[in-house]
PDB file of C-alpha atoms in Angstrom:
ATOM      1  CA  UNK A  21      98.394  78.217  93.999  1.00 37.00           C
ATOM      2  CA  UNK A  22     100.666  79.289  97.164  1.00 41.00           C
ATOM      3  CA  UNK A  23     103.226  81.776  96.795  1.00 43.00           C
ATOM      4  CA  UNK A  24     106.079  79.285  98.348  1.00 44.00           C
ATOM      5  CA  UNK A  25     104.433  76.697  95.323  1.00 42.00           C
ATOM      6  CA  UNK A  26     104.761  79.749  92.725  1.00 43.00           C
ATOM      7  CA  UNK A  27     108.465  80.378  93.977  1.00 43.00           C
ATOM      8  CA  UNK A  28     109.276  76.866  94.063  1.00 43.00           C
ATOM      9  CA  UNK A  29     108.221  76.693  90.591  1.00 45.00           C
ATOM     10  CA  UNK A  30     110.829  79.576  89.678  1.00 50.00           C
ATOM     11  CA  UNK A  31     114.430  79.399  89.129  1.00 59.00           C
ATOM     12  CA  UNK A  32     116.050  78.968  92.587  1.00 54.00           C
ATOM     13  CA  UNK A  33     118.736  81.616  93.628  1.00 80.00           C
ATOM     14  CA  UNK A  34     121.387  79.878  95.665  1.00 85.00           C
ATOM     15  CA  UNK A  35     122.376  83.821  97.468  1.00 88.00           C
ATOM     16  CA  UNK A  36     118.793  83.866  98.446  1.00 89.00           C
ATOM     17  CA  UNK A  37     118.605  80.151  99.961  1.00 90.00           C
ATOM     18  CA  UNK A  38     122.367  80.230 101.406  1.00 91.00           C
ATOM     19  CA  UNK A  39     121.122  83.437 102.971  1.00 93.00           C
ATOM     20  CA  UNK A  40     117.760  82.640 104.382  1.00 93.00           C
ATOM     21  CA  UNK A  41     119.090  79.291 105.971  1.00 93.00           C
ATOM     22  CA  UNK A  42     121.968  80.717 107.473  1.00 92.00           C
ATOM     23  CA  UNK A  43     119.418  83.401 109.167  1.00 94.00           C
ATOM     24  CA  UNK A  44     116.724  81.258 109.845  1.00 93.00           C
ATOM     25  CA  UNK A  45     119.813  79.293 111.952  1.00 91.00           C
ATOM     26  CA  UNK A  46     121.384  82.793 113.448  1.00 92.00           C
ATOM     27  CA  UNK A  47     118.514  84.495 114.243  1.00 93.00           C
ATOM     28  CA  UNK A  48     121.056  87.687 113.615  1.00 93.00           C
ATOM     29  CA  UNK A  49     121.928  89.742 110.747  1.00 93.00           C
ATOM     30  CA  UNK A  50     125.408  90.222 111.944  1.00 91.00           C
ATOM     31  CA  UNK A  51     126.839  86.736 112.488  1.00 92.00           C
ATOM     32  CA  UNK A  52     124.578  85.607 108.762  1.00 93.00           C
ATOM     33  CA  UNK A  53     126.499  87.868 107.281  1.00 92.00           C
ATOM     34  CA  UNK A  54     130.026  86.966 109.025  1.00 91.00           C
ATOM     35  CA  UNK A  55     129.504  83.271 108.234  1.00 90.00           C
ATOM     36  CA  UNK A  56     128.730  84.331 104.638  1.00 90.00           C
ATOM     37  CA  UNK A  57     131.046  86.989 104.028  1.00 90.00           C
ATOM     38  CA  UNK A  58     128.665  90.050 103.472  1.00 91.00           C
ATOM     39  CA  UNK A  59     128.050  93.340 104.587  1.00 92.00           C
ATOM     40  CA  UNK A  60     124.793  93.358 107.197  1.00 91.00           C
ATOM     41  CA  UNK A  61     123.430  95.401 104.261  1.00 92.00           C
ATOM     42  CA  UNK A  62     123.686  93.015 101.799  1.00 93.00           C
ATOM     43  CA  UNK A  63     122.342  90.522 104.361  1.00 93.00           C
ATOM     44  CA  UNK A  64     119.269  92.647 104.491  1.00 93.00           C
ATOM     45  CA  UNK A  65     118.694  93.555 101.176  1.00 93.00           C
ATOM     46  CA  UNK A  66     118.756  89.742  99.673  1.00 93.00           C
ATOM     47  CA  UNK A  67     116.055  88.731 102.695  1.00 93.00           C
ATOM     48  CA  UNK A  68     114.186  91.169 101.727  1.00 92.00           C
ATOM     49  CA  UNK A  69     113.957  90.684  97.844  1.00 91.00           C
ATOM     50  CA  UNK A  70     113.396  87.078  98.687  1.00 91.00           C
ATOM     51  CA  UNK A  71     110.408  88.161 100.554  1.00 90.00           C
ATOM     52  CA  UNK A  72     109.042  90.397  97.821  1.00 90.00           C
ATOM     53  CA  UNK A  73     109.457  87.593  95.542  1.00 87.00           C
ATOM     54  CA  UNK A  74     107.613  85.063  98.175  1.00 87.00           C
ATOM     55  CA  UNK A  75     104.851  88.119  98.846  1.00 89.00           C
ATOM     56  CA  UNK A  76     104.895  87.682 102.644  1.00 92.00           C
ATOM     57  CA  UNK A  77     107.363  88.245 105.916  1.00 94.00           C
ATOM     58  CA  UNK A  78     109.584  85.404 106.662  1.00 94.00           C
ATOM     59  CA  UNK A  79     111.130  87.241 109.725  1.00 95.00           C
ATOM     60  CA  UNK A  80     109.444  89.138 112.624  1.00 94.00           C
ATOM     61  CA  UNK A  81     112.258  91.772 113.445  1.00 91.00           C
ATOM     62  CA  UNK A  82     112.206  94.109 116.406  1.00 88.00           C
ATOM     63  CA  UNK A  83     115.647  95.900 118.002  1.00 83.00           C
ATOM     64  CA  UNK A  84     115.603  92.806 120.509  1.00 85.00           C
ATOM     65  CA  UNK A  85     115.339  90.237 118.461  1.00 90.00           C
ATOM     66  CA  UNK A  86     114.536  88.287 114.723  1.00 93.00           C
ATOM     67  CA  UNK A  87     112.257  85.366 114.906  1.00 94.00           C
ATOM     68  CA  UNK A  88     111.056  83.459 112.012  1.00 95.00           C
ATOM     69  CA  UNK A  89     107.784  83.852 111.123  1.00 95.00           C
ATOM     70  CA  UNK A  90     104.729  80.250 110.530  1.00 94.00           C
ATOM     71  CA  UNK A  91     105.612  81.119 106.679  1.00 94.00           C
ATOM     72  CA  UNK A  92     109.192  81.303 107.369  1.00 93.00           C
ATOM     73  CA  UNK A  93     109.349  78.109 109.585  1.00 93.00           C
ATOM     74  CA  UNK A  94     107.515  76.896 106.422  1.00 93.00           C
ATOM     75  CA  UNK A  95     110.045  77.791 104.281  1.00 92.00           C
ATOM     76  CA  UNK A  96     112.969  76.331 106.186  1.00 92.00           C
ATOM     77  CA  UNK A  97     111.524  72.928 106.816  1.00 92.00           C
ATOM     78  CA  UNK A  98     110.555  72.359 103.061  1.00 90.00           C
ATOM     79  CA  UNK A  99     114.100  73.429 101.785  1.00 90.00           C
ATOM     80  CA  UNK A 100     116.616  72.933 104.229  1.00 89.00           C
ATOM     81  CA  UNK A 101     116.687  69.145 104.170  1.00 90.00           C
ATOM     82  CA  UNK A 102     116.857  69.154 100.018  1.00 88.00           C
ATOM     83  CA  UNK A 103     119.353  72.012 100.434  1.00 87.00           C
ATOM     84  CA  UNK A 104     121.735  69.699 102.960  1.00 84.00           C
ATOM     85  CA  UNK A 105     121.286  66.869 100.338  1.00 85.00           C
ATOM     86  CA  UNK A 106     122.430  68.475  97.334  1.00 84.00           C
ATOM     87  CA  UNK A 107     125.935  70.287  99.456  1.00 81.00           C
ATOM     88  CA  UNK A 108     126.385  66.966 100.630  1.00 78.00           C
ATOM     89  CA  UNK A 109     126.321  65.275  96.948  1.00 79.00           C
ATOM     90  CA  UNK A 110     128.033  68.323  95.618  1.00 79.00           C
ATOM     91  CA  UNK A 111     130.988  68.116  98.152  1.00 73.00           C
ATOM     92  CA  UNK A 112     131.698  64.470  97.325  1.00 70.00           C
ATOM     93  CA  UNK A 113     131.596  64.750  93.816  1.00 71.00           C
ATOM     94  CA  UNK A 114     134.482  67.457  94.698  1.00 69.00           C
ATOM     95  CA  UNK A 115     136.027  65.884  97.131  1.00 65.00           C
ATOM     96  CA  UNK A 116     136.566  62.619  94.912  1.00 62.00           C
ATOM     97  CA  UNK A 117     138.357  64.935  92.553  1.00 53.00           C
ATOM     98  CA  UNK A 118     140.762  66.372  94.497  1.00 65.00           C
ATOM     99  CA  UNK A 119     141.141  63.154  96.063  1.00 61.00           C
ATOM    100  CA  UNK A 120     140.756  64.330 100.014  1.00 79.00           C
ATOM    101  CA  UNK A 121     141.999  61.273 101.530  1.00 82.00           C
ATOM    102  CA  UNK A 122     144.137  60.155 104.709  1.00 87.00           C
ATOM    103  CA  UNK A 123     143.767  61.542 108.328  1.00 91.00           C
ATOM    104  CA  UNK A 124     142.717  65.142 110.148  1.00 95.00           C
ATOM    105  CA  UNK A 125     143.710  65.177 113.568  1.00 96.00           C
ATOM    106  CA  UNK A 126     141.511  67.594 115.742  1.00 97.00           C
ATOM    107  CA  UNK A 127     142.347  69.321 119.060  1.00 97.00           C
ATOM    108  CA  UNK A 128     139.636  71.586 121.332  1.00 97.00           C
ATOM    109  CA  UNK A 129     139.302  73.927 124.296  1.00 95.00           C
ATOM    110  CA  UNK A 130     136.784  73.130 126.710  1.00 93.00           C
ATOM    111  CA  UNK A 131     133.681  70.179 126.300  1.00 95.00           C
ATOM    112  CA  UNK A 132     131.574  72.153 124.518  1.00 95.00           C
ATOM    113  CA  UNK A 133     133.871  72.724 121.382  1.00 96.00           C
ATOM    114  CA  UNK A 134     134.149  69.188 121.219  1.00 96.00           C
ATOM    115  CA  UNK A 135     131.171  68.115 121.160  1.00 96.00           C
ATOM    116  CA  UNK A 136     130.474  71.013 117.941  1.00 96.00           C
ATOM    117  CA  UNK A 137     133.260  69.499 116.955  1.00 96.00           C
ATOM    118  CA  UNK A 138     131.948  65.689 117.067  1.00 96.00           C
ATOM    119  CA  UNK A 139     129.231  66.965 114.740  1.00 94.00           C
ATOM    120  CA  UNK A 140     130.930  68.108 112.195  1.00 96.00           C
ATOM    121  CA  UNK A 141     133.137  65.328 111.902  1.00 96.00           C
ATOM    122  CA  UNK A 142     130.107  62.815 111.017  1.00 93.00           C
ATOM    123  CA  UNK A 143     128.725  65.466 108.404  1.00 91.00           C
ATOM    124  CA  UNK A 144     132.681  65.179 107.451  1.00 93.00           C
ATOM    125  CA  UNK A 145     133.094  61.636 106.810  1.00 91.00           C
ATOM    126  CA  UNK A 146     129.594  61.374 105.121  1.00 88.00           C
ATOM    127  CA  UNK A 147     131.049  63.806 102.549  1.00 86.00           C
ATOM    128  CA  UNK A 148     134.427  62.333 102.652  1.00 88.00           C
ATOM    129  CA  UNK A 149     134.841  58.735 103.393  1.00 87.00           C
ATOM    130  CA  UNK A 150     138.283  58.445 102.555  1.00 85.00           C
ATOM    131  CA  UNK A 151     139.294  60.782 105.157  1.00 90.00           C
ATOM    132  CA  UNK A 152     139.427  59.633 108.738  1.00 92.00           C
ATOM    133  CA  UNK A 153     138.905  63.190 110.846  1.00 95.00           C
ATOM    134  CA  UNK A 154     139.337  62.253 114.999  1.00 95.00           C
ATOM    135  CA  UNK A 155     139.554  63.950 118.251  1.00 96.00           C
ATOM    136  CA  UNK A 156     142.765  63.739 119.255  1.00 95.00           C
ATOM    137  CA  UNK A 157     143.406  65.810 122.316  1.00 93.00           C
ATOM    138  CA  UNK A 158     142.211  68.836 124.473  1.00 93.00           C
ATOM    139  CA  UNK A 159     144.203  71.843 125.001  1.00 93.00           C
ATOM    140  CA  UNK A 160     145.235  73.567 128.255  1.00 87.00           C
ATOM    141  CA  UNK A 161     144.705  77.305 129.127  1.00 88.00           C
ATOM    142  CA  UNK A 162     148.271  78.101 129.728  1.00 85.00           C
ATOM    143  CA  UNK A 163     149.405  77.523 125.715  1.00 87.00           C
ATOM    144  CA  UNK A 164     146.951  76.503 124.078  1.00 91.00           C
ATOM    145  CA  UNK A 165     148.346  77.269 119.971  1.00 94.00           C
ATOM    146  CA  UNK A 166     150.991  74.424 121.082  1.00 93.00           C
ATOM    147  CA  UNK A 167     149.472  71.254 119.364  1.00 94.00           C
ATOM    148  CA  UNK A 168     149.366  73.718 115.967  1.00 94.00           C
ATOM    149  CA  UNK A 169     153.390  74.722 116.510  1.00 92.00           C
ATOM    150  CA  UNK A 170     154.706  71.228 117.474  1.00 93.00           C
ATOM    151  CA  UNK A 171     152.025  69.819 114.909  1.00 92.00           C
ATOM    152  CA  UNK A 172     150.162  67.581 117.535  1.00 95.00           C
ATOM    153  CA  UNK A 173     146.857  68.604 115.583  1.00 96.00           C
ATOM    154  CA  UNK A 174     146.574  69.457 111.995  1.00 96.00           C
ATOM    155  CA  UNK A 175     143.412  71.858 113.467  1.00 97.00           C
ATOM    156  CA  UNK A 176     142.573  73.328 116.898  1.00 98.00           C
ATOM    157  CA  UNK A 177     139.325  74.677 118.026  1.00 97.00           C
ATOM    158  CA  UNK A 178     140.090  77.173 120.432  1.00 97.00           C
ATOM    159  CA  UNK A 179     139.217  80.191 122.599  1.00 96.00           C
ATOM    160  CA  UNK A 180     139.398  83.419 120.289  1.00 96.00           C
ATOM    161  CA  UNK A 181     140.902  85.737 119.822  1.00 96.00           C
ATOM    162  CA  UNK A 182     144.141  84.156 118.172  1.00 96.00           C
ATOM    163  CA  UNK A 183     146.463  87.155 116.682  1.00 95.00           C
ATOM    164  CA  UNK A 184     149.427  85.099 115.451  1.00 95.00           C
ATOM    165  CA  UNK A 185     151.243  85.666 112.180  1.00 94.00           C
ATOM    166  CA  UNK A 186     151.913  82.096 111.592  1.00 95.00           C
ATOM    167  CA  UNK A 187     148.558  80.625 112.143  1.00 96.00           C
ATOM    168  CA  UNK A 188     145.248  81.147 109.836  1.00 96.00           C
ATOM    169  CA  UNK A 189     141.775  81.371 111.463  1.00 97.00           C
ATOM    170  CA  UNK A 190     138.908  80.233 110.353  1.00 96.00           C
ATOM    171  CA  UNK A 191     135.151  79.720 110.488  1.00 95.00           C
ATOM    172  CA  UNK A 192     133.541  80.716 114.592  1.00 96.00           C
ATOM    173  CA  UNK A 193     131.858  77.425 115.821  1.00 96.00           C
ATOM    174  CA  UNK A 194     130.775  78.694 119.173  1.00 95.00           C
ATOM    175  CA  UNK A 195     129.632  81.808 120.952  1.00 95.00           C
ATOM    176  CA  UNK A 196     128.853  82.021 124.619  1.00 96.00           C
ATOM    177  CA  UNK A 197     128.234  84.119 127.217  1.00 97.00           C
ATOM    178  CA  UNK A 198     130.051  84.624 130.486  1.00 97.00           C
ATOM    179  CA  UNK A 199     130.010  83.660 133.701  1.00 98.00           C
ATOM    180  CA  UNK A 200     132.197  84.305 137.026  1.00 98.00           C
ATOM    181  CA  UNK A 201     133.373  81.984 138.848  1.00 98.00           C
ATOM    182  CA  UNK A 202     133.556  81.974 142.748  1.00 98.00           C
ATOM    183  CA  UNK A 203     133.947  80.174 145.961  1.00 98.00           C
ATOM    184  CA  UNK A 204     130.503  79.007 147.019  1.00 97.00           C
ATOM    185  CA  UNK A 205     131.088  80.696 150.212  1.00 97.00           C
ATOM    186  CA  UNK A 206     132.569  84.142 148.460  1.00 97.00           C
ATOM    187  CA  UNK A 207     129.636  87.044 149.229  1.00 96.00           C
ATOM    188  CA  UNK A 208     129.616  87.410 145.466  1.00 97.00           C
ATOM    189  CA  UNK A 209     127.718  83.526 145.654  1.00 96.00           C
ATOM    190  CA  UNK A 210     124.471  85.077 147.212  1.00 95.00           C
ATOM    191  CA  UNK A 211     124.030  87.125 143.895  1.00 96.00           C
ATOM    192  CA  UNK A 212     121.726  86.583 141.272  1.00 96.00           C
ATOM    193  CA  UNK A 213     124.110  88.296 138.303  1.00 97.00           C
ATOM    194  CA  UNK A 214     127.337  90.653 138.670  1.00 97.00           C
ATOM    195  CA  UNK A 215     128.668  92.953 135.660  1.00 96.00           C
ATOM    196  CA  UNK A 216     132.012  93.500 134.897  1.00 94.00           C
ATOM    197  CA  UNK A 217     133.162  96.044 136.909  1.00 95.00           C
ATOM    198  CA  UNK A 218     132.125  93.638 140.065  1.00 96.00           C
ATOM    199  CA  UNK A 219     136.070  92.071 139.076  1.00 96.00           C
ATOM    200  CA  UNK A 220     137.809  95.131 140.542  1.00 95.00           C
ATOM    201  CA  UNK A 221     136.121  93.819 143.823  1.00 94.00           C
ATOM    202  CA  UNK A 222     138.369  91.029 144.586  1.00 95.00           C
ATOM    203  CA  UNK A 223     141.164  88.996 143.293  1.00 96.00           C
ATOM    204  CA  UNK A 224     141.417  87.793 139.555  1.00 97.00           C
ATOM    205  CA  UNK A 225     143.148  84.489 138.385  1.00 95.00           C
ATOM    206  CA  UNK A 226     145.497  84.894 135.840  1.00 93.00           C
ATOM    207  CA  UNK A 227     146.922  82.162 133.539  1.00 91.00           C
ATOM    208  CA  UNK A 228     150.369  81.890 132.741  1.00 87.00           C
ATOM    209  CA  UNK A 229     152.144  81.306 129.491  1.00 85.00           C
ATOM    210  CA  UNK A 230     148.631  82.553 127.416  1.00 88.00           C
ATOM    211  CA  UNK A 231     149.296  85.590 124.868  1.00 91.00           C
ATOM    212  CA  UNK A 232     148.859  89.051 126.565  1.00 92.00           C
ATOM    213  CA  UNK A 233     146.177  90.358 123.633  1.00 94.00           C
ATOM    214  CA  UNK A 234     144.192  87.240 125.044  1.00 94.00           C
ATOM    215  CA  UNK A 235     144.347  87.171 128.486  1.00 93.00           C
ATOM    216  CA  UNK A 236     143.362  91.196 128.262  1.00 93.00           C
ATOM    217  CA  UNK A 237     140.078  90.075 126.411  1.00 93.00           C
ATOM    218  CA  UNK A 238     139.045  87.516 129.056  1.00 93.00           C
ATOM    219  CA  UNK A 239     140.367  88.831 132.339  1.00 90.00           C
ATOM    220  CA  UNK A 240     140.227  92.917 131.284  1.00 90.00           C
ATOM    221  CA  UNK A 241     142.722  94.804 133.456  1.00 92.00           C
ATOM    222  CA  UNK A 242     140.718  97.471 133.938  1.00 91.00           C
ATOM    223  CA  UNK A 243     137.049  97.863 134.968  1.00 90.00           C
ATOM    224  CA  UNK A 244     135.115 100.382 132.320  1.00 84.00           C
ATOM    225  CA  UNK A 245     135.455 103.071 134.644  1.00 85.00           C
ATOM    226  CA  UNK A 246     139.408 102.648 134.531  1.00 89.00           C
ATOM    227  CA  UNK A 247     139.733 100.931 138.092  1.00 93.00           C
ATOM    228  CA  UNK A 248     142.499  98.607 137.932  1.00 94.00           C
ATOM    229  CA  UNK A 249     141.571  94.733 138.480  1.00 95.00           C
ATOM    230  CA  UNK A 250     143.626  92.480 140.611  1.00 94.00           C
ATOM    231  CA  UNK A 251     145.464  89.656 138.840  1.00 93.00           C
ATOM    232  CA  UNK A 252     146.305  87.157 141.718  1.00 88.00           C
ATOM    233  CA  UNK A 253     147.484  83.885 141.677  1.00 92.00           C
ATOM    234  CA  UNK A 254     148.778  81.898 138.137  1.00 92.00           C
ATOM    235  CA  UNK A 255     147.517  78.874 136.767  1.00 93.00           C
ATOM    236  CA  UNK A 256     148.247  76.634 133.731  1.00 91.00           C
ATOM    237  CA  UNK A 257     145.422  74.568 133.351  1.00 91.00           C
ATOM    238  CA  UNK A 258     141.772  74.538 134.012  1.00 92.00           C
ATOM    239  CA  UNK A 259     141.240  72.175 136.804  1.00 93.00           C
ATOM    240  CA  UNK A 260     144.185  73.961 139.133  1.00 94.00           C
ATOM    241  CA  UNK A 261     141.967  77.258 138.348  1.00 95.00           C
ATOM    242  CA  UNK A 262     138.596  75.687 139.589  1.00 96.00           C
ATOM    243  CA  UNK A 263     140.787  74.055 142.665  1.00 97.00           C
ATOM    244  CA  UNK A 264     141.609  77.985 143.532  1.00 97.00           C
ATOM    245  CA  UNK A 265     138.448  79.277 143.195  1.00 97.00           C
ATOM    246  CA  UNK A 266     137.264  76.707 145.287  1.00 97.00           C
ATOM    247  CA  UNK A 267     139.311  77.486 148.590  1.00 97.00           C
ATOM    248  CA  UNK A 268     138.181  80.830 147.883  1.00 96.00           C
ATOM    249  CA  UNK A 269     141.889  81.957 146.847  1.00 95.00           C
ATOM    250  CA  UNK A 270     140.657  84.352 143.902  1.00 96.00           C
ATOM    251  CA  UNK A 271     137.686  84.308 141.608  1.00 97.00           C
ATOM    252  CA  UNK A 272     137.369  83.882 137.762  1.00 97.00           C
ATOM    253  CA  UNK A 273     135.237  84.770 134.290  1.00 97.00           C
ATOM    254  CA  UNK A 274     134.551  81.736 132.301  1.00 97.00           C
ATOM    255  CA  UNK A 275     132.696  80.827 129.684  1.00 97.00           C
ATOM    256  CA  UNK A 276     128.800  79.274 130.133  1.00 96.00           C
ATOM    257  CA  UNK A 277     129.744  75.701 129.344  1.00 96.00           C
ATOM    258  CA  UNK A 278     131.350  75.547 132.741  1.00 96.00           C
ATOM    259  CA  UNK A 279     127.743  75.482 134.348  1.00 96.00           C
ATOM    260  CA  UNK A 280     127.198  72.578 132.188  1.00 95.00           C
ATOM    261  CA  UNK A 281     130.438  70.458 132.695  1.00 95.00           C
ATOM    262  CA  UNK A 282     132.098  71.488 135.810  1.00 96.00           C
ATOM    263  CA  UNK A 283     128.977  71.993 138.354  1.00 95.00           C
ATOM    264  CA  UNK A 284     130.547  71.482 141.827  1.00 95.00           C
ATOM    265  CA  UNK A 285     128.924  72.419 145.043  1.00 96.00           C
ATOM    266  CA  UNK A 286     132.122  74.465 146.159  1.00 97.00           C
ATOM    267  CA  UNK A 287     131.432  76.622 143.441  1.00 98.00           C
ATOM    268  CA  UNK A 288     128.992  79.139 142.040  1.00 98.00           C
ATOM    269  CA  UNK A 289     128.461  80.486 138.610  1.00 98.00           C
ATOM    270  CA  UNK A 290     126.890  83.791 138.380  1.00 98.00           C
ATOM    271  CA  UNK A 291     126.167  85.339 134.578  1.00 97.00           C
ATOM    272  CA  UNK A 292     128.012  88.345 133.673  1.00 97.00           C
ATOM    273  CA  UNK A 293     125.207  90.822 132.615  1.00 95.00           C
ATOM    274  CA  UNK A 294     127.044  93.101 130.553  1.00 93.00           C
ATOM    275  CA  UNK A 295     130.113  91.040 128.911  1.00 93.00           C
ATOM    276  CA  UNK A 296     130.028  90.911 125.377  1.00 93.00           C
ATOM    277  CA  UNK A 297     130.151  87.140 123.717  1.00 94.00           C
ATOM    278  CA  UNK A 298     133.296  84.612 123.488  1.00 96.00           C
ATOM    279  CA  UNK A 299     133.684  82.782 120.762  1.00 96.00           C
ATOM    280  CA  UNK A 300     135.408  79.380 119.619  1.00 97.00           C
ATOM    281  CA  UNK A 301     136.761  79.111 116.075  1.00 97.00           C
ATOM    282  CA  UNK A 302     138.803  76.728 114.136  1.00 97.00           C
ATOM    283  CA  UNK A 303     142.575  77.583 113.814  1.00 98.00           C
ATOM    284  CA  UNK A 304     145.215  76.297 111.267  1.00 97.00           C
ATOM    285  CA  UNK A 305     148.935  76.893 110.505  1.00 95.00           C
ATOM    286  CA  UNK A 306     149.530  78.618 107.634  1.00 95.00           C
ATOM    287  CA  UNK A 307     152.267  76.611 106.487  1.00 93.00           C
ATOM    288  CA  UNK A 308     150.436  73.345 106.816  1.00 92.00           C
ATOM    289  CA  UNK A 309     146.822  74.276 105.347  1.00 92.00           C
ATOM    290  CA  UNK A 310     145.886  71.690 102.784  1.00 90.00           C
ATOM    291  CA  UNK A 311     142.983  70.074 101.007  1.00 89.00           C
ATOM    292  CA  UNK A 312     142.316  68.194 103.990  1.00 92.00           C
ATOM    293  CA  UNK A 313     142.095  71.294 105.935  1.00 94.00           C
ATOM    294  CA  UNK A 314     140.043  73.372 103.384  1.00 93.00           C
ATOM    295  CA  UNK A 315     137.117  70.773 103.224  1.00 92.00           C
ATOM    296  CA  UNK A 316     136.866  70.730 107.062  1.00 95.00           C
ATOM    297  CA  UNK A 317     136.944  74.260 107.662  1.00 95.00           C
ATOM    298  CA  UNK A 318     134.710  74.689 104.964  1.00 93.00           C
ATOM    299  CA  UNK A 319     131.750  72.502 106.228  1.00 93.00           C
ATOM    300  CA  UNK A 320     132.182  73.919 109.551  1.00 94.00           C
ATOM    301  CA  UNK A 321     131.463  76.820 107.991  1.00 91.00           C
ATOM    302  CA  UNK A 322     128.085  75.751 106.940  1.00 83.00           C
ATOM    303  CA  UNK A 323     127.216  73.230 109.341  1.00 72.00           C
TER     304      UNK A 323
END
């Protein structure tokens, strides 16, 4: 008899499963245990009883990188799909007694979030059929928390960070790296890659009307060496910033899913080497957070 068929056999730890899937997804101890609400410790620790309890590796790890291993692919594909089935029952059952009914309206930032976001809405209504979640706009750059404040959208998926005492965030949908943006015939365009401290080397794009803690994390105002970086002209939504880059009037960093959405031949994308990660993540008001709310936020947090 196999050791998965001897552990199958045994009582199943829901830790253990929650914690393998979620790393056999990740492929990182950090985010696992962010989406799970551990310490990277505990992350470790409970994948590596479960593999003393299995009597094999489920993950090759090096300092690069965690892959799963042929037992560990194993492993996922024989659980994961009876794991989704029984959440799925489970979160009916639930949702039919706190009777989540009536409507969620959605906002996004950027193509990419909504089409996480499209996802997660048909996991939604499988689980809740009474409750009609929908797309119901897309956000600008300039303020984008303004469908939460004038209650346009019950929830927003949005650029982080969002520091704002009246608002609650939630589960991270999206990470992605970053890219510059510039005019195909800016000398930067020739490049392979640039790093950060390339943005002292020309002008920036600013946006107007977006919170200061934000715009610092996306256009820095200083290089890591302290050299100051020029914020030029000000724009207020995304299309008037990739008109400007265009004509060559300044250049800006932007997430990856530009590449995908908004190739143009008047402008090149070149990866930032040494940026650390955006993310996207669902974002509430406080004063508005209901069951509705909850159920959604919680799936995304799974799914």
């Amino acid at each position: 008899m196999s050791n998965l068929h001897q552990w199958g056999r045994g009582r199943l730890d829901e830790q253990e499963i929650e914690t393998f899937l979620t790393l056999a997804e990740e492929l990182h101890f950090r985010r696992t245990a962010e989406r799970l609400g551990l310490s990277q410790g505990r992350t470790s620790q409970i994948i590596r009883k479960l593999e003393r309890r299995i009597g094999t590796p489920l993950f090759e790890r090096t300092s690069r990188r965690v892959s799963l291993t042929p037992i560990g692919r194993q492993l996922r594909d024989g659980i994961e799909p009876a794991h989704r089935q029984i959440q799925r029952e489970i979160a009916k059952a639930a949702a039919a007694g706190r009777g989540i009914r009536g409507g969620l309206r959605l906002g996004f930032f950027g193509p990419a979030t909504a089409h996480v976001l499209s996802q997660i809405i048909d996991e939604f209504h499988d689980r809740h059929p009474d409750c009609e979640a929908q797309l119901t706009l897309e956000t600008q750059i300039d303020d984008h928390l303004a469908p939460l404040r004038n209650e346009s959208v019950d929830l927003l998926a949005t650029l982080l960070p969002v520091n704002e005492p009246d608002l609650t965030v939630g589960p991270v949908l999206l990470r992605e790296s970053y890219v510059l943006a510039v005019s195909s015939r800016h000398p930067f365009a020739r490049r392979e890659t640039v790093v950060l401290d390339d943005l002292a080397r020309d002008t920036v794009l600013t946006v107007d009307g977006a919170p200061a803690y934000w715009l610092d994390r996306h256009i820095p105002p200083r290089t890591s060496a302290g050299e100051p970086i020029r914020r030029g002209p000000s724009v207020t939504t995304f299309q008037a910033a990739l008109a400007l880059v265009a004509a060559g009037k300044a250049m800006v960093p932007l997430t990856c899913q530009a590449t995908r959405y908004y190739a143009r031949p008047d402008i090149a994308y070149l990866p930032i080497t040494d940026a650390p990660e955006a993310a996207y993540g669902l974002v509430w008001k406080t004063t508005r957070e209901n069951a509705r709310i909850r159920a959604f936020a919680g799936l995304a947090a799974r799914v």
